[in-house]
Amino acid sequence: MARVAPARRPYPLLVAVAIVVALGAATAWTVGDTLGLSHSPAAVPGEEAVAAPTRTPAPVPPLASLVVPDDPRLTRAATAVADAVVFRGRPRPVLAPAATTSSGSGTASGGPPDPSAVRTLRAGVLAALRGTPESYRLDVRGTELTVQGGDVAGVAAGMYQLADRIRSGVEALSPADTGRLVAPRLGLRLTDAGSVGREPDPDAFAAGDDYSLNTDVVASAVLPRAPWVDADAVARIDAQFRQLVDHSLAQGYNGIVVPGFLEYVTFAKVGDGRAVYPPGDPHVDRARAMVTAFGPVFRYAEDMGMKVFLLTDMLAVSPPLEAYLTRTVGGLDVADPRLWAVYQAGLAELFESMPFVDGLMVRIGEGGEVYAETGWDFSSRLAVTTEASVRAMLRALLDTAGSAGKEIIFRTWTVGVGAVGDLHTNPESYAQVLGGLDDPHLIVSTKYTLGDFYSHLPLNTTLLGGRHRRIVEFQARREFEAFGSLPNDLGPLHRQALQAFLAANANVEGVWNWTQDGGPLRAGPMSLYLRAGFWQLYDLNTYAVGRLAWDPQVDPAQVTADWAYRTFSGDPGTVAAIGQAMALSRQAVTKGLYIGPYADRSVRALGLEPPPMMWIFEWDIPTGDSAALDSIYAVTGGRVDEAIQEGTQAVVLARRMRDLVAATDPATWRDAELRGRFTATLDYQVDLFETLSAYRTMVLRHAQWLDTGAPAARHEWRRAAAAYQDARDAHRQRYGADLDLPAYNFTAADLGAQRADRDPAMAWAARALLASILLVLLLGLRGRGFGAAAARGLLLGALRPWRVAALPTPRTRADRLMVWLVPAVVLVASRLVLTWFAAPAHLLVTLGGWALFALVVRLVVGRRDPFHLWAALGGVALLRSVLLLAALAPRGPGGYWFAFWTSPGLRAAYVTVAFAAFCWLFVVTAVVLRDRYGLRRASAVGLTLTAVGVPLGALSILVSAVGLERALTVWNDQLALLPWGLSRILGITVYLGIPTQLPAYAAAAGVALAGVGLLLSLRRD
């Protein structure tokens, strides 16, 4: 029989209590500091959109001939003028070569111009014309309309401007324009590569869950072996690229950004030329084939007067390159000049093999597998994350670019990664990282918003200063606002942004507009710029940015009217109706896709800045997680009714837009298909906003009930839940198979709704369990009757473990059974309630940990009676379960997590006590092993540590085998605590900065703890 130590004084255990409470408090502080939910008002720019008044289209100049110098750029521009004349219903003018490249002195003929008398357009270079190379002047001399420029670029720009006016129904040459020298306000006007290289593949778009972010334009032409490129695919890409260049030139752009870098480089300038890619390595032949095939394709842009920049993430790597850097530098040491010398050699080679390339654009803030193209072994690493590495990279690349007369465009998009994570939004970080890097070949590119391309964000304050050359990034096909499938006239907002930056910062010299880029390639509508879907809808924003870059004072309403005229109809009434609908579009989008009282706040949580559209996590997934939805409710404060009403207002606005367009006469539209697309889009918007409005009402009313417990809130929540289910089903049925207007993905929303539905039942289950535990407590206090000995043992084990050893051993089998069965049942049942009976992964880890711990200490006891051990362990299990059930009893697991995310005081109190009770388990175990089972102090402590180490090690090994990202994904899918889309799009570990090696470290710690415990158990006191 085990030696029973005399009852111990409780004072040492009181010290232990103080220690575990202190540990609990420290844990609570750490959790609170990590979550760190805070918010403050954001300086969101106001948007005032009005429609242009109805206007009668201006007459078309009766041009019969176009006389231009024999230059490909001018021939292309003159063709744009001829096309515009034909577009307006007049005969195509004859294109004739000019006898000279000079158009004369430029002296006007006098008198007001008479465009109706014009029969000939004569264009040419006038060397004496002052201004920038793109400056031009329009004039009328009798029957000739002259276009003069100081350079070919200016002559072309003037003709493109004239073509735009004719096509838009605007007066070709007003008296105010006669003889006026026109120059662009911003000299660098870049576009992305559009949809070049992408195909409208229904099968690829049908699933809607391809979240690849790779934007490569040439991958479809690459073959796995010689000749390495498919000539037919190259020809197809070439035609698409020429189409984009021609369209962009006509809209006023003069540069294009094309993804690519490593695929065109052999690193022949490194070592003996075979150091990176050894003899026989296919990278060399493939790179040469790529240069041969695509050099002429991209050179077309330069031939037409556009600058060409290649775009790459850094670090860009291939397996042989990474192996070479490991051999020579010791790894990816991005602060080591030797590493950058390799990239310098590659860049120098690129500039030699593709001399038309004007520079390299570099991004450091995103990368990884999600950006890699399937079938390629090129990828990128998030490695340039410190001030020193950024400066080392830029200094090296600028040295190479400068010597070649090229430029480096550095994107400040760092999105929270590393020590320079707020470079994009923090002027102080910007100054610290880039201050002193004064190089004329450096251009810094920055999004106009203080964050990503969302609405409800302030203008980016880093663009208000800085000594570097700056360009401003805009996105026409707004990825977070239904990928351009909704009317979304950004002209007024973009003008406001440009005017603010230009007024504050003289170094702003350009724009970069994204026509297609941003977000996954095939997770949204199958719309490809210029080629598939209703791309005309978001072409408005591309057209507007081009116009604003030339003249930031231009009226956005007039730009929208011009777009409507040239795209849809020449009828003044129809154009006006479209303009009125588009003037409502921003109100509809900002109310329908955002929850205003939340979106208008600057929020911080988990050390990050959650976006203003957190309830729709990444593009088209209404989220159902408690972290986002409860936090949104908390940030809205007492404005829940206002937030809900916004959803209703968005539906009203969308219906008004639909009615305006639907009321137009079909006969006034040039293309019946475009009218059908426009009305279908507006029907889709109404349906989508109705569904989202029902969903927002449901989740906000549910959160309101969790917060207040008010019966009225619960009633409104249940009513809204029924409305949401009907709207969701109708939305899926109508748009579930529509590739152009795809249904939103409500999987995450449904996961959250299903768990919310169970909250009331779970609250009652928690109350019933608490009542059963109370019965056990009363039975223990009574001290006699069925199960009384077991109940008393559990009571003492939880609260007075120093008295457990002195308990007499019960004689009944019922007591021996109940002492472990009751806490086991309560433990399992309480965790089932916590997880809505829907998260077996959580149960596997938590209950598995308890089971392994209990198994180890049971083995320690051996053949001795385990009653007192179960009393101690079971008592603590009941104590922890009581704490949990008390938190679950008011409003179920939803209320538990609501308080965790939104109530710092309650969270701190709960975490302190719960973690202290967790640590109390180990204290109680060691005490009962010593006092009841006669182990020496060192043995009792050591074997307790072993019992802790075994489950830690075993479960960590299990998670490591599954993979941390996969394990967290399964766990989160079942509990709906974090956004469902997080793991599918960004990765939970990446987004939250969790080391993927964490399970391995934990496993090692568990093994070490178990080993130390065993060694300690062998030690004599």
mmCIF file of C-alpha atoms in Angstrom, residues 197-368:
data_model
loop_
_atom_site.group_PDB
_atom_site.id
_atom_site.type_symbol
_atom_site.label_atom_id
_atom_site.label_comp_id
_atom_site.label_asym_id
_atom_site.label_seq_id
_atom_site.Cartn_x
_atom_site.Cartn_y
_atom_site.Cartn_z
ATOM 1 C CA GLY A 197 -1.358 35.792 -72.855
ATOM 2 C CA ARG A 198 -4.549 34.820 -71.037
ATOM 3 C CA GLU A 199 -7.369 32.915 -72.632
ATOM 4 C CA PRO A 200 -11.143 32.890 -71.955
ATOM 5 C CA ASP A 201 -11.131 29.206 -71.056
ATOM 6 C CA PRO A 202 -14.574 28.280 -69.641
ATOM 7 C CA ASP A 203 -13.248 25.181 -67.910
ATOM 8 C CA ALA A 204 -10.507 27.185 -66.171
ATOM 9 C CA PHE A 205 -12.977 29.817 -64.969
ATOM 10 C CA ALA A 206 -15.871 27.509 -64.090
ATOM 11 C CA ALA A 207 -14.624 26.419 -60.662
ATOM 12 C CA GLY A 208 -13.998 30.001 -59.568
ATOM 13 C CA ASP A 209 -11.428 28.964 -56.990
ATOM 14 C CA ASP A 210 -8.143 29.325 -58.881
ATOM 15 C CA TYR A 211 -6.398 31.809 -56.634
ATOM 16 C CA SER A 212 -3.112 31.856 -58.539
ATOM 17 C CA LEU A 213 -1.744 35.397 -58.671
ATOM 18 C CA ASN A 214 0.837 34.821 -61.384
ATOM 19 C CA THR A 215 0.558 37.479 -64.114
ATOM 20 C CA ASP A 216 3.035 36.065 -66.617
ATOM 21 C CA VAL A 217 2.008 36.737 -70.230
ATOM 22 C CA VAL A 218 4.217 34.217 -72.051
ATOM 23 C CA ALA A 219 3.806 30.939 -70.132
ATOM 24 C CA SER A 220 1.221 29.565 -72.566
ATOM 25 C CA ALA A 221 3.848 29.652 -75.321
ATOM 26 C CA VAL A 222 6.582 27.812 -73.421
ATOM 27 C CA LEU A 223 7.333 24.207 -74.343
ATOM 28 C CA PRO A 224 9.001 21.657 -72.041
ATOM 29 C CA ARG A 225 11.778 20.951 -74.571
ATOM 30 C CA ALA A 226 13.350 22.346 -77.740
ATOM 31 C CA PRO A 227 12.375 24.485 -79.585
ATOM 32 C CA TRP A 228 11.146 25.745 -76.174
ATOM 33 C CA VAL A 229 8.493 28.091 -77.555
ATOM 34 C CA ASP A 230 5.361 27.433 -79.573
ATOM 35 C CA ALA A 231 5.459 29.655 -82.666
ATOM 36 C CA ASP A 232 1.671 29.694 -83.000
ATOM 37 C CA ALA A 233 1.258 30.747 -79.368
ATOM 38 C CA VAL A 234 3.872 33.481 -79.841
ATOM 39 C CA ALA A 235 1.947 34.770 -82.852
ATOM 40 C CA ARG A 236 -1.269 34.804 -80.826
ATOM 41 C CA ILE A 237 0.399 36.702 -77.958
ATOM 42 C CA ASP A 238 1.961 39.092 -80.455
ATOM 43 C CA ALA A 239 -1.450 39.971 -81.892
ATOM 44 C CA GLN A 240 -2.881 40.511 -78.414
ATOM 45 C CA PHE A 241 0.079 42.676 -77.421
ATOM 46 C CA ARG A 242 -0.226 44.845 -80.532
ATOM 47 C CA GLN A 243 -3.937 45.275 -79.897
ATOM 48 C CA LEU A 244 -3.229 46.459 -76.345
ATOM 49 C CA VAL A 245 -0.450 48.831 -77.413
ATOM 50 C CA ASP A 246 -2.593 50.415 -80.126
ATOM 51 C CA HIS A 247 -5.533 50.827 -77.750
ATOM 52 C CA SER A 248 -3.354 52.274 -74.973
ATOM 53 C CA LEU A 249 -1.670 54.778 -77.296
ATOM 54 C CA ALA A 250 -5.084 56.000 -78.395
ATOM 55 C CA GLN A 251 -6.014 56.552 -74.734
ATOM 56 C CA GLY A 252 -2.934 58.637 -74.029
ATOM 57 C CA TYR A 253 -0.498 56.141 -72.473
ATOM 58 C CA ASN A 254 3.195 56.106 -73.370
ATOM 59 C CA GLY A 255 4.596 53.118 -71.476
ATOM 60 C CA ILE A 256 3.814 49.492 -70.729
ATOM 61 C CA VAL A 257 4.862 47.146 -67.910
ATOM 62 C CA VAL A 258 5.351 43.504 -68.873
ATOM 63 C CA PRO A 259 6.050 40.726 -66.323
ATOM 64 C CA GLY A 260 9.361 38.987 -66.825
ATOM 65 C CA PHE A 261 13.050 38.886 -65.951
ATOM 66 C CA LEU A 262 14.692 35.550 -65.150
ATOM 67 C CA GLU A 263 13.107 33.739 -68.087
ATOM 68 C CA TYR A 264 15.158 35.911 -70.455
ATOM 69 C CA VAL A 265 18.494 35.626 -68.619
ATOM 70 C CA THR A 266 21.278 33.019 -68.948
ATOM 71 C CA PHE A 267 23.702 34.618 -66.436
ATOM 72 C CA ALA A 268 26.409 34.388 -69.077
ATOM 73 C CA LYS A 269 28.201 37.270 -67.364
ATOM 74 C CA VAL A 270 28.646 35.376 -64.089
ATOM 75 C CA GLY A 271 32.019 33.619 -63.793
ATOM 76 C CA ASP A 272 32.878 31.690 -66.937
ATOM 77 C CA GLY A 273 29.293 31.925 -68.124
ATOM 78 C CA ARG A 274 28.400 28.484 -66.817
ATOM 79 C CA ALA A 275 28.563 29.140 -63.090
ATOM 80 C CA VAL A 276 24.841 29.522 -62.523
ATOM 81 C CA TYR A 277 23.538 27.267 -65.287
ATOM 82 C CA PRO A 278 26.080 24.493 -66.004
ATOM 83 C CA PRO A 279 26.584 23.004 -69.473
ATOM 84 C CA GLY A 280 23.487 21.224 -70.657
ATOM 85 C CA ASP A 281 21.143 23.101 -68.311
ATOM 86 C CA PRO A 282 17.938 23.771 -70.277
ATOM 87 C CA HIS A 283 17.541 27.227 -68.731
ATOM 88 C CA VAL A 284 20.157 28.611 -71.119
ATOM 89 C CA ASP A 285 18.659 27.426 -74.384
ATOM 90 C CA ARG A 286 15.167 28.275 -73.205
ATOM 91 C CA ALA A 287 16.163 31.819 -72.217
ATOM 92 C CA ARG A 288 17.800 32.389 -75.602
ATOM 93 C CA ALA A 289 14.730 31.054 -77.357
ATOM 94 C CA MET A 290 12.533 33.338 -75.254
ATOM 95 C CA VAL A 291 14.569 36.405 -76.189
ATOM 96 C CA THR A 292 14.462 35.458 -79.858
ATOM 97 C CA ALA A 293 10.717 34.832 -79.784
ATOM 98 C CA PHE A 294 9.448 37.627 -77.560
ATOM 99 C CA GLY A 295 12.005 40.350 -78.194
ATOM 100 C CA PRO A 296 10.263 41.332 -81.439
ATOM 101 C CA VAL A 297 6.865 41.092 -79.746
ATOM 102 C CA PHE A 298 7.664 43.585 -77.006
ATOM 103 C CA ARG A 299 9.760 45.765 -79.320
ATOM 104 C CA TYR A 300 6.543 46.728 -81.089
ATOM 105 C CA ALA A 301 5.704 48.957 -78.141
ATOM 106 C CA GLU A 302 8.975 50.858 -78.537
ATOM 107 C CA ASP A 303 8.430 51.106 -82.299
ATOM 108 C CA MET A 304 5.097 52.753 -81.559
ATOM 109 C CA GLY A 305 6.648 55.203 -79.075
ATOM 110 C CA MET A 306 5.932 53.442 -75.787
ATOM 111 C CA LYS A 307 8.489 52.774 -73.084
ATOM 112 C CA VAL A 308 8.844 49.139 -72.051
ATOM 113 C CA PHE A 309 9.509 48.071 -68.461
ATOM 114 C CA LEU A 310 9.859 44.502 -67.280
ATOM 115 C CA LEU A 311 8.387 43.611 -63.893
ATOM 116 C CA THR A 312 9.772 41.140 -61.367
ATOM 117 C CA ASP A 313 9.459 40.170 -57.732
ATOM 118 C CA MET A 314 12.598 40.046 -55.640
ATOM 119 C CA LEU A 315 14.120 37.743 -54.871
ATOM 120 C CA ALA A 316 13.432 36.025 -58.173
ATOM 121 C CA VAL A 317 15.040 32.594 -58.170
ATOM 122 C CA SER A 318 15.321 29.337 -60.038
ATOM 123 C CA PRO A 319 16.617 26.143 -58.414
ATOM 124 C CA PRO A 320 20.073 26.383 -60.081
ATOM 125 C CA LEU A 321 20.339 30.072 -59.230
ATOM 126 C CA GLU A 322 19.383 29.444 -55.617
ATOM 127 C CA ALA A 323 21.897 26.589 -55.430
ATOM 128 C CA TYR A 324 24.617 28.833 -56.849
ATOM 129 C CA LEU A 325 23.869 31.566 -54.316
ATOM 130 C CA THR A 326 23.980 28.986 -51.537
ATOM 131 C CA ARG A 327 27.388 27.795 -52.704
ATOM 132 C CA THR A 328 28.919 31.221 -53.167
ATOM 133 C CA VAL A 329 27.131 33.486 -50.702
ATOM 134 C CA GLY A 330 25.970 30.970 -48.137
ATOM 135 C CA GLY A 331 22.291 31.368 -48.930
ATOM 136 C CA LEU A 332 19.896 34.187 -49.756
ATOM 137 C CA ASP A 333 21.802 36.852 -47.821
ATOM 138 C CA VAL A 334 20.114 39.880 -49.340
ATOM 139 C CA ALA A 335 22.428 42.316 -47.577
ATOM 140 C CA ASP A 336 25.508 40.759 -49.203
ATOM 141 C CA PRO A 337 26.829 42.654 -52.258
ATOM 142 C CA ARG A 338 28.001 39.338 -53.728
ATOM 143 C CA LEU A 339 24.400 38.214 -54.075
ATOM 144 C CA TRP A 340 23.378 41.393 -55.836
ATOM 145 C CA ALA A 341 26.390 41.191 -58.136
ATOM 146 C CA VAL A 342 24.779 38.091 -59.645
ATOM 147 C CA TYR A 343 21.524 39.944 -60.289
ATOM 148 C CA GLN A 344 23.470 42.891 -61.672
ATOM 149 C CA ALA A 345 25.077 40.565 -64.199
ATOM 150 C CA GLY A 346 21.678 39.219 -65.168
ATOM 151 C CA LEU A 347 20.218 42.701 -65.535
ATOM 152 C CA ALA A 348 23.144 43.880 -67.664
ATOM 153 C CA GLU A 349 22.641 40.849 -69.904
ATOM 154 C CA LEU A 350 18.937 41.631 -70.202
ATOM 155 C CA PHE A 351 19.599 45.209 -71.293
ATOM 156 C CA GLU A 352 22.021 43.931 -73.942
ATOM 157 C CA SER A 353 19.813 41.166 -75.334
ATOM 158 C CA MET A 354 16.659 43.343 -75.235
ATOM 159 C CA PRO A 355 17.995 46.878 -75.746
ATOM 160 C CA PHE A 356 14.509 48.310 -76.254
ATOM 161 C CA VAL A 357 13.678 47.618 -72.575
ATOM 162 C CA ASP A 358 13.751 50.944 -70.735
ATOM 163 C CA GLY A 359 14.056 49.575 -67.218
ATOM 164 C CA LEU A 360 13.037 47.116 -64.544
ATOM 165 C CA MET A 361 10.160 47.419 -62.084
ATOM 166 C CA VAL A 362 10.762 45.637 -58.768
ATOM 167 C CA ARG A 363 8.346 44.472 -56.078
ATOM 168 C CA ILE A 364 9.514 43.021 -52.748
ATOM 169 C CA GLY A 365 6.304 42.710 -50.721
ATOM 170 C CA GLU A 366 4.647 39.668 -52.284
ATOM 171 C CA GLY A 367 5.927 36.352 -53.546
ATOM 172 C CA GLY A 368 5.908 32.618 -53.047
#
